[in-house]
mmCIF file of C-alpha atoms in Angstrom:
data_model
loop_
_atom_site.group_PDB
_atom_site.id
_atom_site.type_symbol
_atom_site.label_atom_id
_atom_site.label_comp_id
_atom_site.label_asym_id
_atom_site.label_seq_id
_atom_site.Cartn_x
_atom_site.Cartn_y
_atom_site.Cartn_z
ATOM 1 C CA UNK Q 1 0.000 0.000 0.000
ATOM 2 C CA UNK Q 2 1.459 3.724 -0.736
ATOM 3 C CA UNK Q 3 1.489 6.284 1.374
ATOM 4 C CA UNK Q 4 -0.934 8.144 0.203
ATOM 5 C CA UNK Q 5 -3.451 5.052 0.168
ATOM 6 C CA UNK Q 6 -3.016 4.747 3.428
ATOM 7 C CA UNK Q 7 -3.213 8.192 4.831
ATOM 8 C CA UNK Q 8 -6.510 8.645 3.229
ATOM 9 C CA UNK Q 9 -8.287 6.099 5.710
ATOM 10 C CA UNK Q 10 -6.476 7.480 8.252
ATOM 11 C CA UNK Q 11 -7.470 10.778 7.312
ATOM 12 C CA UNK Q 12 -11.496 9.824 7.280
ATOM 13 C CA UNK Q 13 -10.807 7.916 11.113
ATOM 14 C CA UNK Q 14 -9.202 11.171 12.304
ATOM 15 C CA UNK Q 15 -12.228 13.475 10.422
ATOM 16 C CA UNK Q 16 -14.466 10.860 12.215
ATOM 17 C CA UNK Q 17 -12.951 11.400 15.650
ATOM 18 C CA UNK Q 18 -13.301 15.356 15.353
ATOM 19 C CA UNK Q 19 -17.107 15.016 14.782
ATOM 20 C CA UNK Q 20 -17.342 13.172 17.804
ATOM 21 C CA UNK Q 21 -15.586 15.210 19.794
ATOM 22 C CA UNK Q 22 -17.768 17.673 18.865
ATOM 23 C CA UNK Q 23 -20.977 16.301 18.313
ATOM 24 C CA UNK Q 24 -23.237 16.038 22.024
ATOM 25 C CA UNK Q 25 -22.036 12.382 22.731
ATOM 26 C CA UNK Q 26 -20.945 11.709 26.371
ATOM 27 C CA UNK Q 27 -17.238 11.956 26.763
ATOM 28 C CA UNK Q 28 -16.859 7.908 27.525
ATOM 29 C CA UNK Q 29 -18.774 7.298 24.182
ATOM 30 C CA UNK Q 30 -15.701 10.026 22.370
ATOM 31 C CA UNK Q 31 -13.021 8.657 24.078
ATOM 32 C CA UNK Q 32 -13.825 5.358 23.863
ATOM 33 C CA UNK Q 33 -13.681 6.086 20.072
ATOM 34 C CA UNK Q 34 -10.544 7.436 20.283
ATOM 35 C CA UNK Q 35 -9.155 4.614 21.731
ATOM 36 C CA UNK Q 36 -10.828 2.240 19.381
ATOM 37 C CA UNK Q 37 -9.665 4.440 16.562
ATOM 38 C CA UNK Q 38 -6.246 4.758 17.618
ATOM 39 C CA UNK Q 39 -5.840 0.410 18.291
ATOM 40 C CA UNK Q 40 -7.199 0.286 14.551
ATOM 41 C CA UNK Q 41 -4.794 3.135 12.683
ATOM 42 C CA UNK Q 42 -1.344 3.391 14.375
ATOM 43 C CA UNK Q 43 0.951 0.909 13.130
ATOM 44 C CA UNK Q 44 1.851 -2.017 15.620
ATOM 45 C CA UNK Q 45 -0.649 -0.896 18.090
ATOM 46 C CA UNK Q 46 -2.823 -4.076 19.465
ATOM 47 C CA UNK Q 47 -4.633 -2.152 22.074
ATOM 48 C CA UNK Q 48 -4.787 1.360 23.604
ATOM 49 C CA UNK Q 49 -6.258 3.310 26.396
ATOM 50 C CA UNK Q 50 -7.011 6.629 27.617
ATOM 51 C CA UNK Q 51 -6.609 7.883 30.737
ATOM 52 C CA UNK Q 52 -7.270 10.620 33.291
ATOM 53 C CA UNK Q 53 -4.822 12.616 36.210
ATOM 54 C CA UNK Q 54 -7.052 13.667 39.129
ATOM 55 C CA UNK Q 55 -6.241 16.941 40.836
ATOM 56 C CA UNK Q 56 -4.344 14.798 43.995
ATOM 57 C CA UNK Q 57 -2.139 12.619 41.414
ATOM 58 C CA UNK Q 58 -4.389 9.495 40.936
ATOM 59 C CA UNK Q 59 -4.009 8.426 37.951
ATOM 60 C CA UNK Q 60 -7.819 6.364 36.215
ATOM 61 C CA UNK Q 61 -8.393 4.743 33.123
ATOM 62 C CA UNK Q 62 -11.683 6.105 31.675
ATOM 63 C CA UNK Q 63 -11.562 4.591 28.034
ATOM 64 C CA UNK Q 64 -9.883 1.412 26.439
ATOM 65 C CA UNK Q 65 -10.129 -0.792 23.027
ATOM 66 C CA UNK Q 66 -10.171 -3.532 25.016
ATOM 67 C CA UNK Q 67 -10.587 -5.260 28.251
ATOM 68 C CA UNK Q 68 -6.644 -6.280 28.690
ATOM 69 C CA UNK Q 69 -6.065 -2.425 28.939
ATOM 70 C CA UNK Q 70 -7.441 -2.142 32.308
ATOM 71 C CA UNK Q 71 -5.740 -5.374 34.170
ATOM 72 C CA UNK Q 72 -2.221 -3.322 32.395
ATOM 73 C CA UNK Q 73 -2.942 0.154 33.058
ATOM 74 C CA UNK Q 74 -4.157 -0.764 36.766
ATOM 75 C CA UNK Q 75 -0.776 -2.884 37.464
ATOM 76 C CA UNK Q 76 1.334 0.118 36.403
ATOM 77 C CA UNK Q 77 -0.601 2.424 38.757
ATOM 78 C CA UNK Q 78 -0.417 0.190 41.460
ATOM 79 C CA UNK Q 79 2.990 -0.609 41.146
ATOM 80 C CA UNK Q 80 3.304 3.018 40.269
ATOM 81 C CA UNK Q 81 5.974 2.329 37.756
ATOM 82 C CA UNK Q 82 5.547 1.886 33.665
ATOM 83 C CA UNK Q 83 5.656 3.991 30.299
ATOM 84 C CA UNK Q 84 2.240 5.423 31.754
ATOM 85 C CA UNK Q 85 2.890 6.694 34.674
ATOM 86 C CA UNK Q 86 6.461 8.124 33.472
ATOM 87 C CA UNK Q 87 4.176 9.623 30.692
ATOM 88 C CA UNK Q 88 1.723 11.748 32.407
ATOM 89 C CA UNK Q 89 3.861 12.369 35.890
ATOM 90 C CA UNK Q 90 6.561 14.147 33.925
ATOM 91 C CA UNK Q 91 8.463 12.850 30.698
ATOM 92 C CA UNK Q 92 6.064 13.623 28.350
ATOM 93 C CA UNK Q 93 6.788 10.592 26.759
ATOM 94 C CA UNK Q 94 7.848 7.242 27.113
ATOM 95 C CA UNK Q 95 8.587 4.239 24.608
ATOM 96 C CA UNK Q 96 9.928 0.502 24.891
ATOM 97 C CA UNK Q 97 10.410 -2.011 22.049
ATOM 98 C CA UNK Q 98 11.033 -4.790 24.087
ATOM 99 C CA UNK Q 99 9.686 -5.096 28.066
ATOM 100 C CA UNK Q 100 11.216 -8.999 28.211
ATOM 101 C CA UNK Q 101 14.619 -6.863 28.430
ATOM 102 C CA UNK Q 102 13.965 -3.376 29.583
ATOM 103 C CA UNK Q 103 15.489 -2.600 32.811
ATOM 104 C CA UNK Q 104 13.533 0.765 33.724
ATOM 105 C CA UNK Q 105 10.484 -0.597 35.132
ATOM 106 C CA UNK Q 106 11.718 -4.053 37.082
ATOM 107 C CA UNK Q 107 8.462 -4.957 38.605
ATOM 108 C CA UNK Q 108 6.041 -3.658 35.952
ATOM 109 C CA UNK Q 109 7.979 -5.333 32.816
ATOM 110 C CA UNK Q 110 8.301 -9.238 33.719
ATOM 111 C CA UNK Q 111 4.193 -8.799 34.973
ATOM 112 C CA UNK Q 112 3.413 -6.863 31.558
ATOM 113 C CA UNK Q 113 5.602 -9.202 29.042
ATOM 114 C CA UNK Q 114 3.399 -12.006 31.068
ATOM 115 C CA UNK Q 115 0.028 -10.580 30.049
ATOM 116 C CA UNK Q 116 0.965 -10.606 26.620
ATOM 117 C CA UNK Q 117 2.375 -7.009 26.211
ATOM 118 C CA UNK Q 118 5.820 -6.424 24.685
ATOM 119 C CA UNK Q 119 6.122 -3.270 23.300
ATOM 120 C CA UNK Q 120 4.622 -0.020 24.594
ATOM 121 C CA UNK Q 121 4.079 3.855 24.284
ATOM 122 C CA UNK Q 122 2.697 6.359 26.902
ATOM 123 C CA UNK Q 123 2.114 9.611 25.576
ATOM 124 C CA UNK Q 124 1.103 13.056 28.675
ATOM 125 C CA UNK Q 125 -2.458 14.486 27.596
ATOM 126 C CA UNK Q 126 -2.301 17.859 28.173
ATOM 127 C CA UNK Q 127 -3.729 21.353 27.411
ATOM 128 C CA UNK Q 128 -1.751 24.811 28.030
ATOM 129 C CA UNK Q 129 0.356 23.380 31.187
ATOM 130 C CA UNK Q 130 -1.856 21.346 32.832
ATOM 131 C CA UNK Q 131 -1.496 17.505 32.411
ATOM 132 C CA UNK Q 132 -4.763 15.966 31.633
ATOM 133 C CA UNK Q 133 -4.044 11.970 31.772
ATOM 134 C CA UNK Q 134 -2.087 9.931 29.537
ATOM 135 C CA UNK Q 135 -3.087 7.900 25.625
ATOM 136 C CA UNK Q 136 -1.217 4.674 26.289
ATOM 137 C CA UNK Q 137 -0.705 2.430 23.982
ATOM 138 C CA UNK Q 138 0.354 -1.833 23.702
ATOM 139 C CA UNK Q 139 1.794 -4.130 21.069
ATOM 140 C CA UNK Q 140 1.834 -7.776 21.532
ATOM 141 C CA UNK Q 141 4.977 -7.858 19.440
ATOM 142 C CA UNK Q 142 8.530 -6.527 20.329
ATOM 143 C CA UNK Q 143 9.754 -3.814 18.149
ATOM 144 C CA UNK Q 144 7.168 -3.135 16.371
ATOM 145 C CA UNK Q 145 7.082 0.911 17.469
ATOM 146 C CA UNK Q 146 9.008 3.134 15.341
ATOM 147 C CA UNK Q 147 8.872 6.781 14.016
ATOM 148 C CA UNK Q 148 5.455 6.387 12.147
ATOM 149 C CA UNK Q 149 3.500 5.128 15.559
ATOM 150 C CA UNK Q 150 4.965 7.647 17.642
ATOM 151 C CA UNK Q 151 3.586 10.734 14.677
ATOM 152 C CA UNK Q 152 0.571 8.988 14.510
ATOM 153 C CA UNK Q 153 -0.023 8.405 18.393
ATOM 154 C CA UNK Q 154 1.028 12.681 18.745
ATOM 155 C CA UNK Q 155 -2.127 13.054 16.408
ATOM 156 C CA UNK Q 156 -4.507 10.686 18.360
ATOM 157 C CA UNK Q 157 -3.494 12.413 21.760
ATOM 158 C CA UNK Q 158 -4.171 15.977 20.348
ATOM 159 C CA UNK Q 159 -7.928 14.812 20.190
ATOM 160 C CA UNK Q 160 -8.191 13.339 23.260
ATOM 161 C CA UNK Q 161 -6.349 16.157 25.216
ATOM 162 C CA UNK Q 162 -9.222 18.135 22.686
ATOM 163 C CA UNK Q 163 -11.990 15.800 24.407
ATOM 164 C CA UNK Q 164 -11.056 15.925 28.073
ATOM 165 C CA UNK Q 165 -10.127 19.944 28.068
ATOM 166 C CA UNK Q 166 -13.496 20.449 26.544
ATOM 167 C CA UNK Q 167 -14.898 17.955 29.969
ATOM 168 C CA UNK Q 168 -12.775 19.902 31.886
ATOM 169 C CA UNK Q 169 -13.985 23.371 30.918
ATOM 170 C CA UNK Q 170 -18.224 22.058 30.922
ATOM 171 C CA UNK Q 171 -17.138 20.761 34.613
ATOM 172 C CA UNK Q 172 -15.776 23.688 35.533
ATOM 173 C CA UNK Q 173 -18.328 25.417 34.304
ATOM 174 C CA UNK Q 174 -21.127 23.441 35.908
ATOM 175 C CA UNK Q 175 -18.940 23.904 39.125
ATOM 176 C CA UNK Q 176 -18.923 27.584 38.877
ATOM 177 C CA UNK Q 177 -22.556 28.007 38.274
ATOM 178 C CA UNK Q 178 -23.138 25.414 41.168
ATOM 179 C CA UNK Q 179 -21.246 27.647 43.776
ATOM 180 C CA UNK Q 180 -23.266 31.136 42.480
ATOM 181 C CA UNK Q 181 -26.292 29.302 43.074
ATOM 182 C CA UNK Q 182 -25.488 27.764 46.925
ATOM 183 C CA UNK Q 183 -23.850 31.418 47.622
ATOM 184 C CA UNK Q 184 -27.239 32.912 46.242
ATOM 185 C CA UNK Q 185 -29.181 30.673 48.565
ATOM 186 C CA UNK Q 186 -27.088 31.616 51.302
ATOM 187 C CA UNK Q 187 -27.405 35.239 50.999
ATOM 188 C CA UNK Q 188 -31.348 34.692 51.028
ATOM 189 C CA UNK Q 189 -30.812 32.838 54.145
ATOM 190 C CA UNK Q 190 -28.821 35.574 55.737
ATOM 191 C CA UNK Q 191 -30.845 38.364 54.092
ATOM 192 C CA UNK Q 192 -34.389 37.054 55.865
ATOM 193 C CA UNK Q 193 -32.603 36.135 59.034
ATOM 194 C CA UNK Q 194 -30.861 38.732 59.854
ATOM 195 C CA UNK Q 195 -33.189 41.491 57.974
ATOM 196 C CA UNK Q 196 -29.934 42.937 55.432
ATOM 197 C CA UNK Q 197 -30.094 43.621 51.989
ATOM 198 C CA UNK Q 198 -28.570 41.285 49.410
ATOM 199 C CA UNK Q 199 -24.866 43.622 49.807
ATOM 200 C CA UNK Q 200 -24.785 43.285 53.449
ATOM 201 C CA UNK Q 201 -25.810 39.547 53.293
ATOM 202 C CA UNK Q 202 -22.882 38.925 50.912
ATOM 203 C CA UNK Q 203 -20.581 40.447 53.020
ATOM 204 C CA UNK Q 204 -21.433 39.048 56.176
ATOM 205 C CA UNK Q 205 -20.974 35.897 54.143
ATOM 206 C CA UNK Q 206 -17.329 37.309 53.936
ATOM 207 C CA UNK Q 207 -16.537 38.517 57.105
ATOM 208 C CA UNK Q 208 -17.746 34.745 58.677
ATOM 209 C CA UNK Q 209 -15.791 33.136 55.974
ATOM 210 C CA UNK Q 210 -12.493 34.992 56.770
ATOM 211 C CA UNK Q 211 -12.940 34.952 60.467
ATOM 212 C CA UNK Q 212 -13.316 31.188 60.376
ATOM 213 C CA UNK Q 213 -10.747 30.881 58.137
ATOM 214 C CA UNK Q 214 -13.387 28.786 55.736
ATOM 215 C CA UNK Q 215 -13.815 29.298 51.640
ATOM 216 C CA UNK Q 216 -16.881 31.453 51.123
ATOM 217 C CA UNK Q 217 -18.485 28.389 48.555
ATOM 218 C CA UNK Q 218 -18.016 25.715 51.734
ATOM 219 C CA UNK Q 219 -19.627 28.219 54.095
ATOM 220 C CA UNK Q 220 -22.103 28.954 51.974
ATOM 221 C CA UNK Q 221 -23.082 24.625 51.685
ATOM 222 C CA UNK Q 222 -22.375 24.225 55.365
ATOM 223 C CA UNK Q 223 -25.670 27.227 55.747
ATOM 224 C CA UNK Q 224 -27.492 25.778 53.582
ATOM 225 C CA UNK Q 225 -27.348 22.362 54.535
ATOM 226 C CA UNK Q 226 -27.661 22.831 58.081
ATOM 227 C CA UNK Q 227 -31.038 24.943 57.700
ATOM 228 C CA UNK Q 228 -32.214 22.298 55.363
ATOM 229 C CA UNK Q 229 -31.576 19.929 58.237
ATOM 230 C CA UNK Q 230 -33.438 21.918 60.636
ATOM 231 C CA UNK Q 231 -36.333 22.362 58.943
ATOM 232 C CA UNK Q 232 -36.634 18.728 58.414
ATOM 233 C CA UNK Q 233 -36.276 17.902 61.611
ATOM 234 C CA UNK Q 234 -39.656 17.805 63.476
ATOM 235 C CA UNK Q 235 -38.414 18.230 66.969
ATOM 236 C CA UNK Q 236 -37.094 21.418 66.420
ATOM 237 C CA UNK Q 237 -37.936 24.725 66.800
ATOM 238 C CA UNK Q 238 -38.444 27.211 63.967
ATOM 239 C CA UNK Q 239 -35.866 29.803 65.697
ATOM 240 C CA UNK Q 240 -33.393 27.565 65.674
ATOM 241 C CA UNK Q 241 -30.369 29.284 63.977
ATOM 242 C CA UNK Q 242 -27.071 27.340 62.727
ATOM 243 C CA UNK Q 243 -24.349 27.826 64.447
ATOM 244 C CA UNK Q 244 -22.369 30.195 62.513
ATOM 245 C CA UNK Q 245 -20.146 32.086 65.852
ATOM 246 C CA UNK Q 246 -22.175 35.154 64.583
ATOM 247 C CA UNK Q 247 -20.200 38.617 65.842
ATOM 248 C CA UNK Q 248 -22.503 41.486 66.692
ATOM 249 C CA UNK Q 249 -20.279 43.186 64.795
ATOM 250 C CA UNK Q 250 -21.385 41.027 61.553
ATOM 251 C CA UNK Q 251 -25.105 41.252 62.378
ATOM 252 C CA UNK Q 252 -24.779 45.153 61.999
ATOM 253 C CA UNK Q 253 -23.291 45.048 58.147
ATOM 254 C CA UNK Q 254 -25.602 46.790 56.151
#
């Protein structure tokens, strides 16, 4: 086949994966295309997985080709050792032909090479400078990575960085209209309790937060939950107030 017969399938997968990842499919369904995509058009690649960093450093696979992804990708976390975890904690990248012989990863390799994997490529997912997760990829064969999987791979990974920024941003999103709308609760809680317009609500809301050394959004849940609680709870009395260590001075903000 010549080059340019086969860049022109690869070209439809890869103008296939950018409709997903913008079409209103859930972000499993896009990666998991991705994945599926990438085991069928990089050459050497037998399987291949996506997967995500959380904000303390844990380290999830949320989309594979197959089910011999997982069992891999979950050894190398556990051992905390392996082309994917070098990937996304730091390198960038990381590639070996041959895991029967590699020395760089002494208790991931032997388990790996006895699952069936020989050859393998990690690759960091990443938008501006934050790392996103890792698109790792496995050969059943030894040497079978060269120059043309790792270009192709760099391709794949652009649209699943593409995929997870874009879950990333709606979350963030979601998150940021969540905490107006617990914040505007609060001040309506503060507001009819304490008779002060929506300004003097908010910043009573303030002072209580930096007095109690507590982020605004948390105090804001804690108040609402906790007069949610109270009202549902039959034995007490309707003047019952959380406990919020209330200053006079803070009741008189206007």
């Amino acid at each position: 086949m010549s080059d340019n017969q086969h860049r022109w399938p690869v070209a439809e997968t890869m103008a296939k994966v950018a409709r997903t990842l913008h079409s209103s499919a859930p972000l499993d369904d896009a990666l998991t295309s991705i994945a599926v995509a990438a085991r069928d058009n990089i050459p050497g690649v037998d399987f291949a997985g996506i997967s995500i960093v959380h904000r303390r450093g844990r380290i999830e696979t949320v989309a594979a080709s197959d089910p011999i992804v997982y069992v891999v990708d979950e050894l190398q976390y556990e051992l905390d050792e392996g082309p994917c975890v070098d990937a996304v904690k730091g390198m960038g990248f990381a590639a070996v032909n041959d895991l029967t012989t590699d020395a760089r990863w002494p208790a991931y390799a032997p388990r790996a090479a006895d699952l069936g994997v020989k050859s393998q490529l990690g690759i960091m997912l990443y938008q501006e400078e934050r790392t996103l997760g890792g698109l790792n990829l496995y050969a059943e064969c030894v040497d079978v990575l060269d120059e043309d999987t790792v270009q192709m791979a760099q391709l794949f990974a652009v649209h699943a960085a593409t995929a997870l920024g874009r879950a990333l941003a709606h979350e963030q999103l979601n998150q940021s209209v969540a905490t107006r709308q617990v914040i505007g609760q609060a001040i309506g809680i503060v507001m009819e309790r304490y008779k002060l317009n929506d300004s003097g609500a908010f910043a009573f809301l303030v002072r209580v937060s930096q007095d109690g050394n507590i982020k605004l959004r948390d105090l804001a849940a804690d108040l609402v939950g906790e007069t949610a609680r109270r009202h549902s709870a039959s034995n007490q009395r309707d003047s019952a107030e959380p406990d919020l260590h209330i200053s006079r001075e803070a009741r008189e903000v206007s």
